[in-house]
Coordinates of C-alpha atoms and ligand atoms in Angstrom, one line a residue:
M1 CA 0.0 0.0 0.0
K2 CA 1.0 3.6 -0.3
I3 CA 1.1 5.3 3.1
T4 CA 1.7 8.9 4.2
V5 CA 3.3 9.5 7.6
I6 CA 3.1 13.0 8.9
G7 CA 5.9 13.9 11.4
T8 CA 9.5 12.5 11.1
G9 CA 10.1 12.5 14.9
Y10 CA 10.9 9.3 16.6
V11 CA 7.6 7.5 16.1
G12 CA 7.0 8.8 12.5
L13 CA 10.4 8.0 11.3
V14 CA 10.6 4.5 12.8
S15 CA 7.1 3.6 11.6
G16 CA 7.6 5.1 8.1
I17 CA 10.9 3.3 7.5
C18 CA 9.6 0.0 9.0
F19 CA 6.4 0.2 6.8
C20 CA 8.8 0.0 3.9
K21 CA 10.5 -3.0 5.4
I22 CA 7.2 -4.9 5.4
G23 CA 6.6 -4.0 1.8
H24 CA 4.7 -0.7 1.6
E25 CA 5.6 2.5 -0.2
V26 CA 5.9 5.4 2.2
I27 CA 5.9 9.2 1.9
C28 CA 7.2 10.9 5.1
V29 CA 6.2 14.5 5.6
D30 CA 7.7 17.1 7.9
N31 CA 7.6 20.9 7.9
D32 CA 11.3 21.0 9.0
Q33 CA 13.0 21.6 5.6
E34 CA 16.5 21.0 6.9
K35 CA 15.5 17.6 8.3
I36 CA 13.8 16.6 5.1
A37 CA 16.8 17.6 3.1
K38 CA 19.1 15.5 5.3
L39 CA 16.8 12.5 5.2
N40 CA 16.7 12.7 1.5
N41 CA 20.4 12.4 1.6
G42 CA 20.2 9.4 3.9
V43 CA 21.3 11.3 7.1
M44 CA 19.4 10.0 10.2
P45 CA 18.4 12.6 12.8
I46 CA 18.2 10.0 15.6
Y47 CA 20.3 7.0 16.7
E48 CA 18.3 3.8 16.5
P49 CA 19.9 0.4 15.8
D50 CA 19.2 -1.0 12.2
L51 CA 17.1 2.0 11.2
A52 CA 19.7 3.5 8.9
D53 CA 20.3 0.2 7.1
I54 CA 16.5 -0.2 6.4
L55 CA 16.3 3.4 5.2
H56 CA 19.2 2.7 2.9
S57 CA 17.6 -0.3 1.2
A58 CA 14.2 1.4 1.1
S59 CA 15.7 4.4 -0.7
Q60 CA 17.5 2.1 -3.1
N61 CA 14.2 0.3 -3.9
R62 CA 12.5 3.8 -4.3
Q63 CA 10.0 2.8 -1.6
I64 CA 10.4 5.9 0.5
S65 CA 10.5 9.6 -0.1
F66 CA 10.7 12.6 2.3
T67 CA 8.9 15.9 1.5
T68 CA 7.6 19.1 3.0
D69 CA 4.7 19.0 0.5
L70 CA 1.9 17.8 2.7
A71 CA -0.9 18.3 0.1
S72 CA 0.8 16.2 -2.6
A73 CA 1.7 13.5 0.0
I74 CA -2.0 13.3 1.1
E75 CA -3.3 13.2 -2.5
Q76 CA -1.1 10.2 -3.2
S77 CA -2.2 7.9 -0.3
E78 CA -5.4 6.7 1.2
A79 CA -3.9 5.9 4.6
I80 CA -2.5 8.9 6.4
F81 CA -0.7 8.4 9.7
I82 CA -0.4 11.3 12.2
A83 CA 2.9 10.9 14.1
V84 CA 3.6 14.5 15.3
G85 CA 4.8 15.2 18.8
T86 CA 2.5 15.6 21.8
P87 CA 5.0 17.2 24.2
Q88 CA 4.1 17.9 27.8
D89 CA 2.5 21.2 28.4
E90 CA 4.8 22.5 31.2
S91 CA 2.0 24.7 32.6
N92 CA -0.4 21.9 33.5
G93 CA 1.3 18.5 32.6
D94 CA -1.3 17.8 29.9
A95 CA -0.2 16.5 26.5
D96 CA 0.0 19.5 24.1
L97 CA -2.2 18.5 21.2
S98 CA -1.8 21.7 19.1
F99 CA 0.4 19.9 16.5
V100 CA -2.0 17.0 16.2
Y101 CA -5.0 19.3 15.7
Q102 CA -3.1 21.5 13.2
V103 CA -2.3 18.4 11.2
A104 CA -5.9 17.3 11.3
R105 CA -6.9 20.6 9.8
D106 CA -4.2 20.3 7.1
I107 CA -5.4 16.8 6.2
A108 CA -9.0 17.9 6.0
L109 CA -8.2 20.8 3.7
A110 CA -5.8 18.8 1.4
S111 CA -8.0 15.7 1.0
K112 CA -10.1 15.3 -2.1
S113 CA -11.0 11.6 -1.7
Y114 CA -11.6 9.0 1.0
K115 CA -8.9 8.8 3.7
V116 CA -8.2 6.5 6.6
I117 CA -6.7 8.9 9.2
V118 CA -4.6 7.0 11.7
T119 CA -3.3 8.5 14.9
K120 CA 0.0 7.1 16.1
S121 CA 0.9 10.1 18.3
T122 CA 0.3 9.4 21.9
V123 CA -3.0 11.2 22.6
P124 CA -5.3 11.2 25.6
V125 CA -8.7 9.6 25.5
G126 CA -11.2 11.6 23.4
T127 CA -8.6 13.1 21.1
N128 CA -9.5 11.0 18.1
Q129 CA -13.1 12.1 18.4
K130 CA -11.9 15.7 18.5
I131 CA -9.8 15.1 15.4
K132 CA -13.0 13.7 13.7
Q133 CA -14.9 16.9 14.6
I134 CA -12.1 19.1 13.3
I135 CA -12.0 17.3 10.0
K136 CA -15.7 17.4 9.6
G137 CA -15.7 21.1 10.4
C138 CA -13.0 21.9 7.9
N139 CA -14.2 19.7 5.1
P140 CA -17.8 18.6 5.6
R141 CA -18.0 16.6 2.4
L142 CA -14.9 14.5 2.9
E143 CA -15.4 10.8 3.3
F144 CA -13.0 9.5 6.0
S145 CA -12.5 7.1 8.8
I146 CA -10.5 7.6 12.0
V147 CA -8.3 5.0 13.6
S148 CA -6.3 5.0 16.9
N149 CA -3.1 2.9 16.5
P150 CA -0.9 3.6 19.5
E151 CA 2.8 2.6 19.3
F152 CA 4.7 0.5 21.7
L153 CA 8.2 1.1 20.5
K154 CA 11.1 1.2 23.0
Q155 CA 13.9 3.6 22.2
G156 CA 17.0 1.5 21.4
A157 CA 14.8 -1.5 20.3
A158 CA 12.3 0.3 18.2
V159 CA 12.9 -1.5 14.9
E160 CA 12.7 -4.9 16.7
D161 CA 9.5 -3.8 18.5
F162 CA 7.9 -2.6 15.2
L163 CA 8.8 -5.8 13.3
N164 CA 8.0 -8.2 16.1
P165 CA 5.3 -6.6 18.1
D166 CA 3.6 -8.2 21.2
R167 CA 0.4 -6.7 19.9
I168 CA -1.0 -4.2 17.4
V169 CA -3.8 -2.2 18.8
L170 CA -6.4 -0.7 16.4
G171 CA -9.2 1.4 17.7
I172 CA -11.7 1.4 14.8
E173 CA -15.2 2.5 14.0
D174 CA -16.0 1.0 10.6
D175 CA -15.3 -1.9 8.3
R176 CA -13.6 0.2 5.6
A177 CA -11.0 1.3 8.0
Q178 CA -10.6 -2.2 9.5
N179 CA -10.0 -3.6 6.0
A180 CA -7.3 -1.0 5.2
M181 CA -5.6 -1.5 8.6
T182 CA -5.6 -5.2 8.2
E183 CA -4.0 -4.8 4.8
I184 CA -1.3 -2.6 6.2
Y185 CA -0.4 -4.9 9.0
R186 CA -1.0 -8.2 7.2
P187 CA 2.8 -8.9 6.8
L188 CA 3.2 -8.6 10.6
Q189 CA 0.1 -10.7 11.3
K190 CA 1.7 -13.4 9.1
A191 CA 4.7 -13.2 11.4
N192 CA 2.3 -14.0 14.3
A193 CA 1.6 -10.5 15.7
K194 CA -1.6 -10.3 17.6
I195 CA -4.0 -7.7 16.4
I196 CA -6.5 -6.2 18.9
Y197 CA -9.4 -4.6 17.2
T198 CA -11.2 -2.4 19.7
D199 CA -13.1 0.9 20.1
I200 CA -11.2 4.1 19.8
A201 CA -11.4 5.2 23.5
S202 CA -10.0 1.8 24.6
A203 CA -7.2 2.0 22.2
E204 CA -6.2 5.4 23.4
L205 CA -6.4 4.3 27.0
I206 CA -4.4 1.1 26.4
K207 CA -1.4 3.2 25.5
Y208 CA -1.5 5.2 28.7
A209 CA -2.4 2.3 30.9
A210 CA 0.5 0.2 29.5
N211 CA 3.2 2.9 30.1
S212 CA 1.7 3.8 33.5
F213 CA 1.6 0.2 34.6
L214 CA 5.3 -0.3 33.6
A215 CA 6.2 2.9 35.5
V216 CA 4.3 1.6 38.6
K217 CA 6.4 -1.6 38.3
I218 CA 9.7 0.4 38.3
G219 CA 8.5 2.7 41.1
F220 CA 7.6 -0.4 43.1
I221 CA 10.9 -2.2 42.8
N222 CA 12.8 1.1 43.6
E223 CA 11.0 1.2 46.9
I224 CA 11.6 -2.5 47.5
A225 CA 15.3 -1.7 46.8
N226 CA 15.3 0.9 49.5
L227 CA 13.9 -1.6 51.9
C228 CA 16.4 -4.2 50.9
E229 CA 19.2 -1.8 51.9
K230 CA 17.7 -1.4 55.3
V231 CA 17.0 -5.1 56.0
G232 CA 20.1 -6.6 54.4
A233 CA 18.3 -8.2 51.5
D234 CA 19.4 -8.2 47.9
V235 CA 17.0 -6.6 45.5
R236 CA 18.3 -8.7 42.6
E237 CA 17.3 -11.8 44.4
V238 CA 13.9 -10.3 45.3
S239 CA 13.3 -9.3 41.6
K240 CA 14.2 -12.8 40.4
G241 CA 12.1 -14.4 43.1
I242 CA 9.0 -12.4 42.3
G243 CA 9.5 -12.2 38.6
L244 CA 9.4 -15.9 38.1
D245 CA 5.7 -15.7 39.1
P246 CA 4.1 -15.4 35.6
R247 CA 1.4 -13.2 37.1
I248 CA 4.2 -10.7 37.9
G249 CA 6.8 -11.4 35.1
P250 CA 10.5 -10.6 35.2
K251 CA 10.6 -7.5 33.1
F252 CA 10.8 -3.9 34.4
L253 CA 11.9 -5.0 37.8
N254 CA 15.4 -3.6 37.6
P255 CA 15.8 -0.9 40.3
G256 CA 17.6 2.3 39.3
P257 CA 17.8 6.0 39.6
G258 CA 14.2 6.5 38.5
F259 CA 12.5 6.3 35.1
G260 CA 13.1 9.0 32.5
G261 CA 12.6 9.5 28.8
S262 CA 10.1 11.2 26.7
C263 CA 7.3 8.7 27.4
F264 CA 6.8 7.5 31.0
P265 CA 7.1 10.8 32.9
K266 CA 4.9 12.6 30.3
D267 CA 2.3 9.8 29.9
I268 CA 1.8 9.0 33.6
L269 CA 1.2 12.7 34.3
A270 CA -1.2 12.9 31.4
L271 CA -3.1 9.9 32.7
S272 CA -3.3 11.4 36.1
N273 CA -4.7 14.6 34.6
T274 CA -7.3 12.6 32.5
A275 CA -8.4 10.8 35.7
K276 CA -8.8 14.1 37.5
Q277 CA -10.7 15.7 34.6
N278 CA -13.1 12.8 34.9
N279 CA -13.4 12.9 38.7
V280 CA -11.6 9.6 39.1
K281 CA -9.1 9.1 41.9
S282 CA -5.6 8.2 40.6
S283 CA -3.8 7.7 43.9
I284 CA -1.5 4.9 42.7
I285 CA -0.4 6.8 39.6
D286 CA 0.1 10.0 41.6
A287 CA 2.2 8.2 44.2
V288 CA 4.4 6.8 41.5
I289 CA 4.9 10.3 39.9
S290 CA 6.0 11.8 43.2
S291 CA 8.1 8.7 44.2
N292 CA 9.9 8.9 40.9
N293 CA 10.6 12.6 41.2
N294 CA 11.9 12.1 44.7
R295 CA 14.0 9.1 43.5
K296 CA 16.2 11.2 41.2
L297 CA 16.9 13.6 44.0
A298 CA 17.5 10.8 46.5
M299 CA 20.2 9.6 44.2
V300 CA 22.0 12.9 44.6
D301 CA 21.8 12.6 48.4
R302 CA 23.2 9.1 48.1
I303 CA 26.2 10.4 46.1
I304 CA 26.8 13.2 48.6
T305 CA 26.6 10.8 51.5
A306 CA 29.1 8.5 49.9
C307 CA 31.4 11.5 49.4
N308 CA 31.5 12.1 53.2
N309 CA 28.6 14.6 53.0
N310 CA 30.5 17.0 50.8
V311 CA 30.9 17.2 47.0
G312 CA 32.2 20.8 47.0
N313 CA 35.2 21.0 44.6
K314 CA 35.2 17.3 44.3
T315 CA 35.3 15.7 40.8
I316 CA 32.5 13.3 40.1
A317 CA 32.7 11.1 37.1
I318 CA 29.3 10.4 35.6
L319 CA 29.2 7.4 33.3
G320 CA 26.0 7.4 31.2
L321 CA 23.9 10.4 30.4
A322 CA 21.1 9.0 28.3
F323 CA 17.9 8.2 30.1
K324 CA 18.5 4.5 29.3
A325 CA 20.9 2.4 27.3
G326 CA 20.6 2.2 23.5
T327 CA 19.6 5.8 22.9
D328 CA 21.1 9.3 22.7
D329 CA 18.0 10.8 24.3
V330 CA 18.5 12.7 27.6
R331 CA 14.9 13.9 28.1
Y332 CA 14.0 13.5 31.8
S333 CA 17.2 11.5 32.2
P334 CA 18.1 10.9 35.9
A335 CA 21.8 11.7 34.9
I336 CA 20.8 15.2 33.9
V337 CA 19.0 15.8 37.2
I338 CA 21.9 14.4 39.2
I339 CA 24.5 16.5 37.3
K340 CA 22.5 19.7 37.7
E341 CA 22.1 19.1 41.5
L342 CA 25.7 18.2 42.0
L343 CA 26.8 21.3 40.1
K344 CA 24.6 23.4 42.5
K345 CA 26.5 21.8 45.4
G346 CA 29.8 22.9 43.9
A347 CA 31.0 19.6 42.4
K348 CA 33.0 19.4 39.2
I349 CA 31.7 16.9 36.7
N350 CA 33.5 14.6 34.3
A351 CA 30.9 13.1 31.9
Y352 CA 31.0 10.2 29.5
D353 CA 28.4 8.6 27.3
S354 CA 29.0 6.8 24.0
Q355 CA 25.9 8.5 22.3
A356 CA 24.4 11.2 24.4
I357 CA 27.1 13.9 24.9
K358 CA 25.7 16.3 22.3
N359 CA 22.2 16.1 23.8
C360 CA 23.6 16.5 27.3
Q361 CA 25.5 19.6 26.2
R362 CA 22.2 21.1 24.9
A363 CA 20.3 20.1 28.1
I364 CA 22.8 21.5 30.5
G365 CA 23.4 24.7 28.6
D366 CA 26.4 26.1 30.4
N367 CA 29.1 23.7 29.3
S368 CA 32.0 25.4 30.8
V369 CA 31.1 23.6 34.1
I370 CA 31.4 20.1 32.7
K371 CA 34.2 18.2 31.1
Y372 CA 33.2 15.6 28.5
F373 CA 35.3 12.6 27.7
D374 CA 35.2 9.9 24.9
N375 CA 35.9 7.0 27.2
P376 CA 35.1 6.0 30.8
Y377 CA 38.8 5.9 31.8
D378 CA 39.6 9.5 30.9
A379 CA 36.4 10.5 32.7
S380 CA 37.5 8.6 35.8
K381 CA 40.9 10.2 35.9
G382 CA 41.4 12.2 39.1
S383 CA 37.8 11.7 40.2
D384 CA 36.7 11.5 43.8
A385 CA 33.7 9.3 42.9
L386 CA 32.4 7.4 39.9
V387 CA 28.7 7.3 39.3
I388 CA 27.1 4.8 36.9
A389 CA 23.8 6.4 35.8
T390 CA 22.8 4.6 32.6
E391 CA 22.7 0.8 32.0
W392 CA 25.0 0.8 29.0
D393 CA 26.4 -2.8 28.6
E394 CA 30.0 -1.5 28.3
F395 CA 29.8 -0.6 32.0
R396 CA 29.5 -4.3 33.0
S397 CA 33.0 -4.9 31.8
L398 CA 34.8 -1.9 33.1
D399 CA 38.5 -2.5 33.8
L400 CA 38.3 -1.9 37.5
K401 CA 42.0 -2.2 38.0
Q402 CA 42.6 0.7 35.7
I403 CA 39.8 2.8 37.2
K404 CA 41.3 2.2 40.7
E405 CA 44.6 3.5 39.5
L406 CA 43.0 6.5 37.8
Q407 CA 40.6 7.7 40.5
K408 CA 41.7 10.0 43.3
T409 CA 39.5 8.1 45.7
P410 CA 38.3 4.5 44.8
L411 CA 34.6 5.1 45.2
I412 CA 31.9 3.7 42.9
I413 CA 28.2 4.6 43.2
D414 CA 26.5 2.2 40.9
L415 CA 22.9 3.3 40.3
R416 CA 22.2 0.5 37.8
N417 CA 23.9 -2.5 39.6
M418 CA 26.3 -3.0 36.6
V419 CA 29.5 -3.7 38.4
D420 CA 30.4 -7.1 40.0
V421 CA 30.2 -6.3 43.7
S422 CA 32.7 -8.8 44.8
K423 CA 35.2 -7.7 42.2
A424 CA 34.8 -4.0 43.2
Q425 CA 35.4 -5.0 46.8
E426 CA 38.4 -7.1 45.8
F427 CA 40.0 -4.2 44.1
G428 CA 39.4 -2.1 47.3
F429 CA 36.7 0.2 46.1
D430 CA 34.1 1.7 48.4
Y431 CA 31.1 0.4 46.4
F432 CA 27.4 1.4 46.7
G433 CA 24.9 -0.3 44.5
I434 CA 21.1 -0.1 44.5
G435 CA 19.2 -2.4 47.0
I436 CA 22.3 -4.6 47.6
N437 CA 24.3 -2.9 50.4
P438 CA 23.0 -3.7 53.8
T439 CA 23.6 -0.8 56.1
Q440 CA 22.8 -2.6 59.3
Ligands
UGA501 C1 8.5 3.2 26.8 C2 7.7 1.9 26.7 O1 8.5 0.8 27.3 C3 7.3 1.6 25.3 O2 6.6 0.4 25.2 C4 6.5 2.7 24.7 O3 6.2 2.5 23.3 C5 7.3 4.0 24.8 O4 7.7 4.2 26.2 C6 6.5 5.1 24.3 O5 5.5 5.5 24.9 O6 6.8 5.6 23.2 P1 11.0 4.0 26.4 O7 10.6 5.3 26.9 O8 11.8 3.9 25.1 O9 9.7 3.1 26.1 O10 11.9 3.3 27.5 P2 11.8 2.1 28.5 O11 12.7 1.0 28.0 O12 10.4 1.7 28.8 O13 12.4 2.7 29.8 C7 11.9 3.9 30.5 C8 12.6 4.2 31.7 O14 12.5 3.2 32.7 C9 14.1 4.3 31.5 O15 14.6 5.5 32.2 C10 14.7 3.1 32.1 O16 16.0 3.2 32.5 C11 13.7 2.8 33.2 N1 13.7 1.4 33.6 C12 13.2 0.5 32.8 C13 14.1 1.1 34.9 O17 14.5 1.9 35.7 N2 14.0 -0.3 35.3 C14 13.5 -1.2 34.5 O18 13.4 -2.4 34.9 C15 13.1 -0.8 33.2

């Protein structure tokens, strides 16, 4: 099929390129001319494993094109995917839907024949109905269907998630749209993907409930980790012990410095707001929001305590800046919160991340206060403490002997439990992990 995807952000780009991989022809639209020019030259604006290779073969097969010409892209396809951003409105925590609604108007005005208009952007319950009203208002004679098709792509594993999905959720109102969507996803269905056909409100809510539930799981294990430290238990054993119960499952039970990224913090807040707007109590969700915000700050206290209650003029090496491994994204990254707070306390920061230094530089702004390094060893040199903030695999195999020789004080604060504790102790480090150091 010929598909138009509007928005070449994370979701739009991954979906657009992966639709080519499953045999469709795709036009990607964005109003950012520079980005479109780069994409037409094969330059990827994001780092995502395998995506550049798929783009390369799709371009060679002439399956994909990038344009700023929305009207022509709409004219050429029956299926139009909306994949523009829904950033958090900082004033009230709601999702900012202005880009989605603007695109709905643009689609309505540019369409001359039947369209299936599919929302992939993460939007609160009720948004697709509003999109429908906007389109009807702008172009009353247009025949169209609306579909809610939320995405479940994890950054760093997005291509894999797209091509081997646990489920494809389709909120649909009519058969014509159902037939079109079935056609689009048929190649994945052949590969055993489960398709859930449901109503639009349920599809919209599935997305928020899924992300919020996972966030609850992380918030929960982080609190259990705190308890482990007090009672001399090992959270890794507790995670394993509860995760083997299939009703609980082993995933998302790794404690850490709190969840970040462009999805969980934004979506859980938006769900809480939706509940409030509907006079429904969301006490569990609200508790996780505050527990996660406090968690990032508690990590700062943990570092200061480990540094004998004073980080003033001390050099702290931060390994990992991205909100998680496999991405260059630093949005709501615990590492950024930690760096900002440590700087306020007078610490000097040596930072290392294999992918996220550029984005960290943008996020921190004043970069005279941080030194960036291109490997963990140079970052560790002369440091009073080494903090592991992101779960990059490379930190599992750090050469501890070398780090011990390079650090001023042999101190590791491992916020992701990456280092082998017994080895760290063998080499004579003061080592603090998460949920594994009994203090009694
Ligand atoms: C999340 C969801 O996992 C995707 O299914 C969803 O499609 C996506 O949001 C979205 O809404 O677009 P993502 O934000 O890429 O994906 O990241 P996750 O892998 O879910 O991790 C989120 C945060 O939780 C990270 O900061 C990570 O370090 C943290 N985390 C995750 C933990 O602290 N412990 C865990 O056990 C798992």
